[in-house]
Coordinates of N, CA, C and O in Angstrom, one line a residue:
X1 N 11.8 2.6 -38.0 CA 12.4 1.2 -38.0 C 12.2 0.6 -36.6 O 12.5 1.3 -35.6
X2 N 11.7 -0.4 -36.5 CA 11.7 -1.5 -35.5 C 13.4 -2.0 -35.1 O 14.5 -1.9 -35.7
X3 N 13.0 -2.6 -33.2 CA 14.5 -2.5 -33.0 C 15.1 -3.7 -33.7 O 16.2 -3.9 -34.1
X4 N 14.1 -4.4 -33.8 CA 14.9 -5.6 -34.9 C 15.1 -5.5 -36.1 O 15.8 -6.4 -36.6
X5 N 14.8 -4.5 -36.8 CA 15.5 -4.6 -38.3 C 17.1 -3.7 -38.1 O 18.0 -3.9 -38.8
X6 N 17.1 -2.5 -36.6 CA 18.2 -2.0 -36.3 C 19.1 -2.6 -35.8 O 20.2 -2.1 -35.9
X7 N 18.7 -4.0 -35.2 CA 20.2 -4.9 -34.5 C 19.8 -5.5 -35.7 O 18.7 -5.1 -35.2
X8 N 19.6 -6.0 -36.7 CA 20.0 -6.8 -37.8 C 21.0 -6.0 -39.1 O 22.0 -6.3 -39.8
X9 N 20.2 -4.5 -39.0 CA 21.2 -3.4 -39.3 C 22.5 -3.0 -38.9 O 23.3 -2.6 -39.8
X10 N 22.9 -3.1 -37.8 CA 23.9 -2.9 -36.8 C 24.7 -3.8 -36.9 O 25.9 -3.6 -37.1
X11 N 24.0 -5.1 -36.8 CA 25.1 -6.6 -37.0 C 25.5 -6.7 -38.4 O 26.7 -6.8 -38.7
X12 N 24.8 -6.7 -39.3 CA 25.7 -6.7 -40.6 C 26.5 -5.3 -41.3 O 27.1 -5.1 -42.4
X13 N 26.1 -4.3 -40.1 CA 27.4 -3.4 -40.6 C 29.0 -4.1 -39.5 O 30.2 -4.2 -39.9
X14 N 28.4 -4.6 -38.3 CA 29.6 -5.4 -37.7 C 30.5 -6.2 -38.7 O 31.7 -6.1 -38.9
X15 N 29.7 -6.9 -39.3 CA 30.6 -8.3 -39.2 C 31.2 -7.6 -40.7 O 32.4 -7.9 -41.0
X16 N 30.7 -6.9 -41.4 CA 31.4 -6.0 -42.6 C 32.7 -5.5 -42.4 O 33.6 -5.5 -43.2
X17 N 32.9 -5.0 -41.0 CA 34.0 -4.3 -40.8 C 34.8 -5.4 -39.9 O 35.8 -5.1 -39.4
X18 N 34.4 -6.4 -39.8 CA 35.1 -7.5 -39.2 C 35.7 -8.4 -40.2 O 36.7 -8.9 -39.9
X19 N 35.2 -8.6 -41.2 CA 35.6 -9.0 -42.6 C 36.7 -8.2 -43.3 O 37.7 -8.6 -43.9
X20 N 36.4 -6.6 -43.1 CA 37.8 -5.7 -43.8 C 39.0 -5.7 -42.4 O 40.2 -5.4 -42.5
X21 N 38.3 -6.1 -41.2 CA 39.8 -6.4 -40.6 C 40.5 -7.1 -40.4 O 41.6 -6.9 -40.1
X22 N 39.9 -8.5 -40.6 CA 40.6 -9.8 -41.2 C 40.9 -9.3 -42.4 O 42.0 -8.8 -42.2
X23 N 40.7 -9.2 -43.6 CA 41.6 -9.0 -44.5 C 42.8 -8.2 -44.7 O 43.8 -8.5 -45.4
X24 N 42.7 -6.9 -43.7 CA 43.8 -6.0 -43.8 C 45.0 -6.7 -42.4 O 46.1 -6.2 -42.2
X25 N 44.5 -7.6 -41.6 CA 45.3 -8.6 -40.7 C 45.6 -9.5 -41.7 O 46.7 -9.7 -41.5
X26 N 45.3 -10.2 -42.6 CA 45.7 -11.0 -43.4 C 47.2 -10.4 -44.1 O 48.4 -10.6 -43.9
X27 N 46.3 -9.5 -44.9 CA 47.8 -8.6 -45.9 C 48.7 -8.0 -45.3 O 49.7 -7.5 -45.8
X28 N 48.4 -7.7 -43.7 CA 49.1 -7.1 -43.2 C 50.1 -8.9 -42.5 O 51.4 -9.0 -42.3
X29 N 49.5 -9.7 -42.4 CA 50.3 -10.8 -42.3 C 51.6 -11.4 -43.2 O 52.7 -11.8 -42.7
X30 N 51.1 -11.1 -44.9 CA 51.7 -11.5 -46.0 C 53.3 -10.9 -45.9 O 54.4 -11.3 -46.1
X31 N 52.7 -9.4 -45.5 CA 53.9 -8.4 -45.9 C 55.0 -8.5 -44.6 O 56.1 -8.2 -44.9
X32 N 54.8 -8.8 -43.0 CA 55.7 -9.5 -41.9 C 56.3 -10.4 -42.6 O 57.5 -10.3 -42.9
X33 N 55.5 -11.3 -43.0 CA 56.4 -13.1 -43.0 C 57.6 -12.3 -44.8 O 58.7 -12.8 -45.0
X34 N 56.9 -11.2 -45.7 CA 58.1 -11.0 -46.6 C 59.1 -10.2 -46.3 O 60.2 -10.1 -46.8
X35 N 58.4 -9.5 -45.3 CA 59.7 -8.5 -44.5 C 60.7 -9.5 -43.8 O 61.9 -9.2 -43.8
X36 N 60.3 -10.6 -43.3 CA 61.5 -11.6 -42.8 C 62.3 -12.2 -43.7 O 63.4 -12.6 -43.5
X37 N 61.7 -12.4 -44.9 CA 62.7 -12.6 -45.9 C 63.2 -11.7 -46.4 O 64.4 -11.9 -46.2
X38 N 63.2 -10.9 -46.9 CA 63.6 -9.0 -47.2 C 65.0 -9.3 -45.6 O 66.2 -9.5 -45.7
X39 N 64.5 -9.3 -44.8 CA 65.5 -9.1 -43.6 C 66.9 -10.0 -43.9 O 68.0 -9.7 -43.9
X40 N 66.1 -11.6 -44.4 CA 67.5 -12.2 -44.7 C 68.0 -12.0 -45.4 O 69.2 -12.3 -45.1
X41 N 67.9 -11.5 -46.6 CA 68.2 -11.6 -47.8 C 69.3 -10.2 -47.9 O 70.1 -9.9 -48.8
X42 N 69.0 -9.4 -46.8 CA 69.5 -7.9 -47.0 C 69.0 -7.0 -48.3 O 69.6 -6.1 -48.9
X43 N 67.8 -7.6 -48.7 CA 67.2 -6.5 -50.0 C 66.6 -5.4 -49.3 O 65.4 -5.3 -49.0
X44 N 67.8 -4.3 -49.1 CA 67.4 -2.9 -48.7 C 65.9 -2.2 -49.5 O 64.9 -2.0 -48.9
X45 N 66.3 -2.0 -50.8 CA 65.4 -1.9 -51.3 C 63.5 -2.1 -51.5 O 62.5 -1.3 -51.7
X46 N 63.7 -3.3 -51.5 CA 62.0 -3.9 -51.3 C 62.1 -3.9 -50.2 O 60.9 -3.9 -49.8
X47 N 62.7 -3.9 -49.1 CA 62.9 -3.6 -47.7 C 61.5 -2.7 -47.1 O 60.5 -2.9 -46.4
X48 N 62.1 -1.2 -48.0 CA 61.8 0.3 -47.9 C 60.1 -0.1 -48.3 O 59.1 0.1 -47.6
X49 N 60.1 -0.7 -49.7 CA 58.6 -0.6 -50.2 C 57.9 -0.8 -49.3 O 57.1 -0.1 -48.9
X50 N 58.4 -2.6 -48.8 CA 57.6 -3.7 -47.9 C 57.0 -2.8 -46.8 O 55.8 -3.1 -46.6
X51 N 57.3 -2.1 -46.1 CA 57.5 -1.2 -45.1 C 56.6 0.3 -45.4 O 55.8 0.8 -44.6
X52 N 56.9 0.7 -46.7 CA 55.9 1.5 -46.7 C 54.3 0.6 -47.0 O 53.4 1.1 -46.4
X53 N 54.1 -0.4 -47.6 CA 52.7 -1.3 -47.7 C 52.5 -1.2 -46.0 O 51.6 -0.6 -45.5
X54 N 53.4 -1.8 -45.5 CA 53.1 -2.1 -44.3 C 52.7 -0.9 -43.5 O 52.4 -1.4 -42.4
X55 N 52.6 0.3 -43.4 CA 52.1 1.1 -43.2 C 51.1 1.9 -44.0 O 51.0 3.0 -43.5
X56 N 50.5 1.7 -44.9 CA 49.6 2.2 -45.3 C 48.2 1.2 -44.8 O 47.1 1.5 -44.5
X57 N 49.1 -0.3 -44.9 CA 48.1 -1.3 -44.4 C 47.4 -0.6 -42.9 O 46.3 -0.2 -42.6
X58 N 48.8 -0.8 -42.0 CA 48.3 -0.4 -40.5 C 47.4 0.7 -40.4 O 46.5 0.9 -39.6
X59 N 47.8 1.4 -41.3 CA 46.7 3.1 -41.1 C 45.4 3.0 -41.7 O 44.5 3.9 -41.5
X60 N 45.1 1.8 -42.6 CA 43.8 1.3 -42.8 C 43.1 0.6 -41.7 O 41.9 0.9 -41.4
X61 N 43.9 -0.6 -40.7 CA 43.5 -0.9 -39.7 C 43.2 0.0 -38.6 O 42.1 -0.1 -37.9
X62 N 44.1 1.0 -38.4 CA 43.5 1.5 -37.2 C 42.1 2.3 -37.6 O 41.2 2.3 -36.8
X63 N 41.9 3.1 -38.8 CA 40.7 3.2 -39.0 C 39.7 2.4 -38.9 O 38.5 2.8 -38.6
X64 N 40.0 1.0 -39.4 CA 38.7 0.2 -39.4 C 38.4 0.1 -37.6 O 37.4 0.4 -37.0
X65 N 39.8 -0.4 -37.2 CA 39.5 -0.4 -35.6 C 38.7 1.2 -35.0 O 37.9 1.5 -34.1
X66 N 39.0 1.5 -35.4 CA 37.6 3.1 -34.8 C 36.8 3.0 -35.2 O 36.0 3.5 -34.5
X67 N 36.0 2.4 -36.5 CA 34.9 2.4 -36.6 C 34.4 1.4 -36.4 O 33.2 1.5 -36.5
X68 N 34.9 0.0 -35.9 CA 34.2 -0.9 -35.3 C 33.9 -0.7 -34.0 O 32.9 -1.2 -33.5
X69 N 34.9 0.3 -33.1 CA 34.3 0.4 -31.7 C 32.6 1.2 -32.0 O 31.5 0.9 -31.6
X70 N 32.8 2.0 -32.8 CA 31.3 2.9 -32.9 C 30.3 1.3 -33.0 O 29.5 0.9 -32.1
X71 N 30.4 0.6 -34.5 CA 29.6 -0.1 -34.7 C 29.4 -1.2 -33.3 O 28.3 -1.7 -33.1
X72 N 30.3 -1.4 -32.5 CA 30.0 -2.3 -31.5 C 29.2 -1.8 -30.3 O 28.5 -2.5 -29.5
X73 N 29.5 -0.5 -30.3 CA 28.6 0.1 -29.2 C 27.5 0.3 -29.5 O 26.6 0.4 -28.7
X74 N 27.4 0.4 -30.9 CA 25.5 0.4 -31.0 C 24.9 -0.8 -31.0 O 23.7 -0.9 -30.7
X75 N 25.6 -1.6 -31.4 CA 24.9 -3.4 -31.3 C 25.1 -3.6 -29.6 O 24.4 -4.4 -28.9
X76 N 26.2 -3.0 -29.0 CA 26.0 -3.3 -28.0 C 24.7 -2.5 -26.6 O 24.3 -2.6 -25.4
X77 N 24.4 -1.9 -27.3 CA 23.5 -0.8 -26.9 C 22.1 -1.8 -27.4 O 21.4 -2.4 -26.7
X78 N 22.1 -1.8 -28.5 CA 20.8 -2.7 -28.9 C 20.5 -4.1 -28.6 O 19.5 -4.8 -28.7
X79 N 22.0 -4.6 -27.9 CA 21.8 -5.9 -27.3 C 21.0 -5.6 -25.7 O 20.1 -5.9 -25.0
X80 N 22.2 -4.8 -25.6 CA 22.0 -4.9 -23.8 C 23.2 -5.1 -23.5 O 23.4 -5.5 -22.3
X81 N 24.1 -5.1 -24.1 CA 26.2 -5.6 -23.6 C 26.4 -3.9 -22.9 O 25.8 -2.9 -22.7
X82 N 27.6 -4.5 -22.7 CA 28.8 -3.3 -22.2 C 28.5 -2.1 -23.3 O 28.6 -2.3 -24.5
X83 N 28.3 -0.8 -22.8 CA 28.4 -0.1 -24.1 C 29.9 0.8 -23.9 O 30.4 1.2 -24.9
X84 N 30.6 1.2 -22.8 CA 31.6 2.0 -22.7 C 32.7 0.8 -22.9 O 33.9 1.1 -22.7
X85 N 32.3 -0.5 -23.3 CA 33.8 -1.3 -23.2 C 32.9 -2.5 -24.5 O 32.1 -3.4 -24.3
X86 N 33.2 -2.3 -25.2 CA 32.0 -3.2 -25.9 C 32.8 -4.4 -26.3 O 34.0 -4.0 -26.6
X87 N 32.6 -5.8 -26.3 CA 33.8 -6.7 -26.2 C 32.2 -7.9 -27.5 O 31.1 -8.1 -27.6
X88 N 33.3 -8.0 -27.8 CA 32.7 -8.7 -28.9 C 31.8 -10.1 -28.7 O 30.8 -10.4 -29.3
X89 N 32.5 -11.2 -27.5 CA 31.8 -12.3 -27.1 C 31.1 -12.1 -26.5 O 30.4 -13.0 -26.2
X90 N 31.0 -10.4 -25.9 CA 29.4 -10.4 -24.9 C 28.9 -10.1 -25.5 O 27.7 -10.5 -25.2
X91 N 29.0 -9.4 -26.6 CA 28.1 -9.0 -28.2 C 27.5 -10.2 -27.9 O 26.7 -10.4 -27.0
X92 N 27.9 -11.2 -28.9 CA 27.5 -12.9 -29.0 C 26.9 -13.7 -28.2 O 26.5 -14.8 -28.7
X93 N 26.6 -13.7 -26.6 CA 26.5 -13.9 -25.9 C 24.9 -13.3 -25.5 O 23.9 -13.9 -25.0
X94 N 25.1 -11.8 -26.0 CA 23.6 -11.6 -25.7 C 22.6 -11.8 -27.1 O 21.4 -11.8 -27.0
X95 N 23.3 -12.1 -28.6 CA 22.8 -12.4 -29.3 C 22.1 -13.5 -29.6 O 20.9 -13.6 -29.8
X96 N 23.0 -14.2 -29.5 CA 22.7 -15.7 -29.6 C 22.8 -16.3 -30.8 O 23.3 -15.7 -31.8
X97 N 22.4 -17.4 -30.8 CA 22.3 -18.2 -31.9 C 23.6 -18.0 -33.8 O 24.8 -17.7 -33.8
X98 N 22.7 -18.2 -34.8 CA 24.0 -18.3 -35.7 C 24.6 -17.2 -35.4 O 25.8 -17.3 -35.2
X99 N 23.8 -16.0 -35.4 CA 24.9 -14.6 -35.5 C 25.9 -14.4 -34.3 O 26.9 -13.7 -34.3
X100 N 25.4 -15.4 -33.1 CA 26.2 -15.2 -32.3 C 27.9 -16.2 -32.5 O 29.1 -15.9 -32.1
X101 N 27.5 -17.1 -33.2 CA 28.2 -17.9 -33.8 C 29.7 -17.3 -34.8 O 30.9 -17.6 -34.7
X102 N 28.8 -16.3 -35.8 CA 29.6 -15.8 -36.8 C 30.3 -15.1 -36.4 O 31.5 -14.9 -36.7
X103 N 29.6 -14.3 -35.3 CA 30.8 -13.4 -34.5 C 31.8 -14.5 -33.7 O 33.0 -14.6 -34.0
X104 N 31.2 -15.0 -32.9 CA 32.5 -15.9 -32.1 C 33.5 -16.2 -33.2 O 34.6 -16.2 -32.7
X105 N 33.6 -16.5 -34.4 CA 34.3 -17.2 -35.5 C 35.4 -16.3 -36.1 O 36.6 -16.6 -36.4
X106 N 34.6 -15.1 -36.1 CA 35.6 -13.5 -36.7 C 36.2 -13.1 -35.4 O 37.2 -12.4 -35.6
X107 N 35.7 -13.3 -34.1 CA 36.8 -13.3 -32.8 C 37.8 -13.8 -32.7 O 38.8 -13.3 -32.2
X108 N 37.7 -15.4 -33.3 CA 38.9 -16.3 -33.1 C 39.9 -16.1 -34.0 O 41.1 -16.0 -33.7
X109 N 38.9 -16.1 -35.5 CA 40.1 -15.6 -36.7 C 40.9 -14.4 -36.7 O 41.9 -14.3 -37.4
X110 N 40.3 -13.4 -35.9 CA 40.9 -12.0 -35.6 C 42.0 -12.6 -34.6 O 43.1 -12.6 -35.1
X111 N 41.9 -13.0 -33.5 CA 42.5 -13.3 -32.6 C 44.1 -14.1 -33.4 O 45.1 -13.5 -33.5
X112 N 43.9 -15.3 -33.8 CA 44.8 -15.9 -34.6 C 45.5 -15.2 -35.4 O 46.7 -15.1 -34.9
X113 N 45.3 -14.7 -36.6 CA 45.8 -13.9 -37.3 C 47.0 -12.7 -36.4 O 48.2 -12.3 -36.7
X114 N 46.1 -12.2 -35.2 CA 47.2 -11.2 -34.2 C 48.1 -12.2 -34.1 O 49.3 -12.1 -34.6
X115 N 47.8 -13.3 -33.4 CA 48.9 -13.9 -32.8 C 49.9 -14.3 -33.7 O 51.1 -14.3 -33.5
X116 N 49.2 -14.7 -34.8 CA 50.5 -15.4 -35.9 C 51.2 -14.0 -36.0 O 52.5 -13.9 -35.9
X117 N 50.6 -12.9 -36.2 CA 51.6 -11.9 -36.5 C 52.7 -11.3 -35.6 O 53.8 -10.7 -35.8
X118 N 51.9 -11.5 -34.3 CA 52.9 -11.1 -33.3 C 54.2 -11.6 -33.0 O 55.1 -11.1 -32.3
X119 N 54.2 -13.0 -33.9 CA 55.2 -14.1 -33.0 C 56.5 -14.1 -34.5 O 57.7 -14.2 -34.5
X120 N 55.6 -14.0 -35.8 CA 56.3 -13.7 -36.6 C 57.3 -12.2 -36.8 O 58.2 -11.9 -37.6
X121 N 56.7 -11.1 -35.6 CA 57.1 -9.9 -35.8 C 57.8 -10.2 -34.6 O 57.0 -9.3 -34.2
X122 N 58.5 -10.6 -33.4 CA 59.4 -10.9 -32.6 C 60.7 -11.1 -33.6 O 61.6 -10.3 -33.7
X123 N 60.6 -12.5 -34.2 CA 61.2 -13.1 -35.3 C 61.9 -12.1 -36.4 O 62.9 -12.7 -37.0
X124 N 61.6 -10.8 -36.8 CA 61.7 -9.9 -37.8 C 62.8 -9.3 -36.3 O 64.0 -9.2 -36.4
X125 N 62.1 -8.9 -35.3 CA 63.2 -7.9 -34.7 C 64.0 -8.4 -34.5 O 64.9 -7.6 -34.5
X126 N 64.5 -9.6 -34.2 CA 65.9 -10.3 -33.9 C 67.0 -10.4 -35.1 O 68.3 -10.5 -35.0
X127 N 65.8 -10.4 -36.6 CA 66.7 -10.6 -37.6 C 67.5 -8.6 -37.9 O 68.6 -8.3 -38.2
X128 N 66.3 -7.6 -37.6 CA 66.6 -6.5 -37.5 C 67.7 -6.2 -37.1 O 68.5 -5.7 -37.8
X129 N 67.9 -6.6 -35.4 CA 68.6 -6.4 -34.8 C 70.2 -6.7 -34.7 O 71.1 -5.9 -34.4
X130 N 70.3 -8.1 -35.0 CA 71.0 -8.8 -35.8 C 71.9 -7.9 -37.3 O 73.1 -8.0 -37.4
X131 N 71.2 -7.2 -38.2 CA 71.8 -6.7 -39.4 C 71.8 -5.2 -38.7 O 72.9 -4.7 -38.8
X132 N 71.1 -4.6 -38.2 CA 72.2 -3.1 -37.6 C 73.4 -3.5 -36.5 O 74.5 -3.0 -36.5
X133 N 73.0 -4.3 -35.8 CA 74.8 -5.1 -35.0 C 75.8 -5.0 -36.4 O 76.3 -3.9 -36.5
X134 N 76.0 -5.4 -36.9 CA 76.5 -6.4 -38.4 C 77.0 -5.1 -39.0 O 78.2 -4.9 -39.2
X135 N 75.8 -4.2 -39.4 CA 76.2 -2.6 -39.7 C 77.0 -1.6 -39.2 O 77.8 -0.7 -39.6
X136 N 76.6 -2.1 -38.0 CA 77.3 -1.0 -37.2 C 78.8 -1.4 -37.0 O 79.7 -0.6 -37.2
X137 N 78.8 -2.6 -36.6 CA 80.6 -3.1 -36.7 C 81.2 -3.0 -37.9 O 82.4 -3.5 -37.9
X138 N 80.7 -2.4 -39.3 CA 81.4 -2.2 -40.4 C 81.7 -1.3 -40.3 O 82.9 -1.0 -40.1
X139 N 80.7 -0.4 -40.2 CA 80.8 1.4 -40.0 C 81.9 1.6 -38.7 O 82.2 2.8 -38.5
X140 N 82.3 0.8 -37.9 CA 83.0 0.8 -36.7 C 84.5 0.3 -37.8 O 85.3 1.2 -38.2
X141 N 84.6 -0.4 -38.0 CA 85.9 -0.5 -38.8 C 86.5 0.3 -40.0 O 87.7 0.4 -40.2
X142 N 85.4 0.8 -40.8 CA 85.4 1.7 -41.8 C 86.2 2.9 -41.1 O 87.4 3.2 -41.5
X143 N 85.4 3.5 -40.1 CA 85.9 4.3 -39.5 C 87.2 4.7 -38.8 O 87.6 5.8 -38.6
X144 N 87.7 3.4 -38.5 CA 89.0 3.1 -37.8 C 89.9 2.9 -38.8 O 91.1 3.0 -38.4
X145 N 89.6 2.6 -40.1 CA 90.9 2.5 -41.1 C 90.5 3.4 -42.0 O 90.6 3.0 -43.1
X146 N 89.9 4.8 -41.9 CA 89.9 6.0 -42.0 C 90.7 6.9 -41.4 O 91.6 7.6 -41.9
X147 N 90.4 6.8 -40.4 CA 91.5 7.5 -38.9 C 92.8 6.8 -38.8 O 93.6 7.3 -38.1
X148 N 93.1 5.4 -39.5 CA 94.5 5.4 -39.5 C 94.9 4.2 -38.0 O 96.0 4.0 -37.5
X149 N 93.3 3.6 -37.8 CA 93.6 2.4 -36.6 C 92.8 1.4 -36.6 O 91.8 1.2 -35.9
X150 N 93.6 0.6 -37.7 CA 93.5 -0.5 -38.1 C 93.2 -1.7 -36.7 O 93.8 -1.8 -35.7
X151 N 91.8 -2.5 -37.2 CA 92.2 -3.3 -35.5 C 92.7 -4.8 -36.3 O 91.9 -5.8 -36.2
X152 N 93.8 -4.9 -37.0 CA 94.6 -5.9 -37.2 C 95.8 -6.1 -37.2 O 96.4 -5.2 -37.8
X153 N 96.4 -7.2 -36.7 CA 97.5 -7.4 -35.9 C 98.7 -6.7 -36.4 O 99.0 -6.7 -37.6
X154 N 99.5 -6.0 -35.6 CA 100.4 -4.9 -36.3 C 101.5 -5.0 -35.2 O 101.2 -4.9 -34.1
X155 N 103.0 -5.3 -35.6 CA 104.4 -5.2 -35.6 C 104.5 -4.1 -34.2 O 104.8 -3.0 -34.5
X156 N 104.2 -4.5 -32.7 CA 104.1 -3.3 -32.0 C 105.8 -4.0 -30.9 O 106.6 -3.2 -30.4
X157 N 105.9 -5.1 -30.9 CA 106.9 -5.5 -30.2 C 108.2 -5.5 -31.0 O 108.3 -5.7 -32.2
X158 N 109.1 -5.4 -30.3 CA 110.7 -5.7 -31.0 C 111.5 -6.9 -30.4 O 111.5 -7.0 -29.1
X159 N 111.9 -7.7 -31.1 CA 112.8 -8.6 -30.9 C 114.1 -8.2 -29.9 O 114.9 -7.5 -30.5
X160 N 114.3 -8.4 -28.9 CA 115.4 -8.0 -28.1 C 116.7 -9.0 -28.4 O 116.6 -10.3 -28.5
X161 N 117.9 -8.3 -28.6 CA 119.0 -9.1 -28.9 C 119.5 -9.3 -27.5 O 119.9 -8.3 -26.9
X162 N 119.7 -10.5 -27.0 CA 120.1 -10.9 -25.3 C 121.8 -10.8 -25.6 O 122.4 -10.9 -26.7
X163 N 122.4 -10.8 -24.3 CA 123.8 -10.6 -24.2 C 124.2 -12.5 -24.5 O 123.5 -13.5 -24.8
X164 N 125.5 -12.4 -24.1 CA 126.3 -14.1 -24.3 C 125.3 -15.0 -23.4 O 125.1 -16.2 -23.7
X165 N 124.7 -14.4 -22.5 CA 124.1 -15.1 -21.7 C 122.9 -15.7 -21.6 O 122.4 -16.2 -20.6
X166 N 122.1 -15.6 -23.4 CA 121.3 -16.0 -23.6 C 121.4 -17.5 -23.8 O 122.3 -18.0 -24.6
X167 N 120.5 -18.2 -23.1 CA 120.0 -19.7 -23.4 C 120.7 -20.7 -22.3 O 120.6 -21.9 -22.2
X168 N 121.5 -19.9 -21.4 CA 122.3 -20.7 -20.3 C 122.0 -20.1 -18.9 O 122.2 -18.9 -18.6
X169 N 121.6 -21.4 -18.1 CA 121.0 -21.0 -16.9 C 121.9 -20.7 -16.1 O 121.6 -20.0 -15.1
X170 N 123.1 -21.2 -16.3 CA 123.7 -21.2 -15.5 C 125.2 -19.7 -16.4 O 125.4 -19.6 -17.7
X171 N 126.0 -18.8 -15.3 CA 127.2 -18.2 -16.2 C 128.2 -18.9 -15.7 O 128.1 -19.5 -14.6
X172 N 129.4 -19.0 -16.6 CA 130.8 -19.2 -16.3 C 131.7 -18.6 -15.6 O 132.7 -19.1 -15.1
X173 N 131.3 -17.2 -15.4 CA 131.6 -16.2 -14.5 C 132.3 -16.5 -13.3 O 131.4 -16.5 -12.5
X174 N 133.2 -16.7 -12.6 CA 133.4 -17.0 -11.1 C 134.5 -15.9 -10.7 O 135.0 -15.8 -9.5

């Protein structure tokens, strides 16, 4: 094989696995933005499922992410880029033209997709954080009118009965 049928080999095993990582950033997007409703809603249940998708998703990504470093070091090797740090726009950069294109495009959409997820998964920990507070102060009260201490308002003072000399500032006494 000629080196150009190998960088044309190389690049369309890239952009193949840049295609399954946008998709699994996609679905992995779908199932955040339902975990934030799952969060409001308090559906424990699909909670658990959402959560397990969402990790079977991630453990698909990080595989694809290792085999895209392999595939980028060989394109980047067959370019002439970075081969110990292989970055995708220098990919494109030494490519050129449409392919350099397609890649810049699955950079940006990769890129996007992170971000929308990142800003959507801030958003999820506040609501998280928010329902174990919430939890925890039940289980804090639960606890306390288990043990017999109640934190509602309870009869702890006594009414004092004053001598004749209540309500007059001044006594008759002399």
């Amino acid at each position: 094989m000629d080196v150009a049928a190998l960088k044309k080999l190389a690049y369309e095993k890239m952009i193949s696995n840049l295609d399954d990582m946008l998709k699994n950033y996609r679905q992995l997007l779908d199932l955040v933005r339902k975990e934030k409703d799952l969060l409001i809603t308090s559906n424990i249940d699909q909670l658990n499922d959402n959560n397990n998708a969402k990790e079977q998703v991630i453990i698909k990504i990080k595989a694809l992410d290792a085999v895209r470093m392999t595939y980028a070091a060989e394109l980047a090797h067959l370019v002439g880029a970075d081969t110990a740090q292989p970055r995708l726009l220098e990919i494109a950069q030494k490519i050129g033209g449409a392919e350099a294109e397609k890649l810049r495009t699955m950079h940006a959409a990769l890129e996007m997709v992170i971000k929308r997820l990142s800003e959507i998964n801030k958003t999820n920990v506040v609501y998280a954080e928010s329902a174990l507070q919430t939890v925890n102060s039940a289980l804090e009260n639960f606890k306390d009118t288990l043990l017999g201490q109640p934190k509602t308002y309870q009869q702890k003072g006594k009414y004092k009965q004053g001598s004749d000399t209540s309500g007059h500032l001044v006594t008759r006494k002399a």
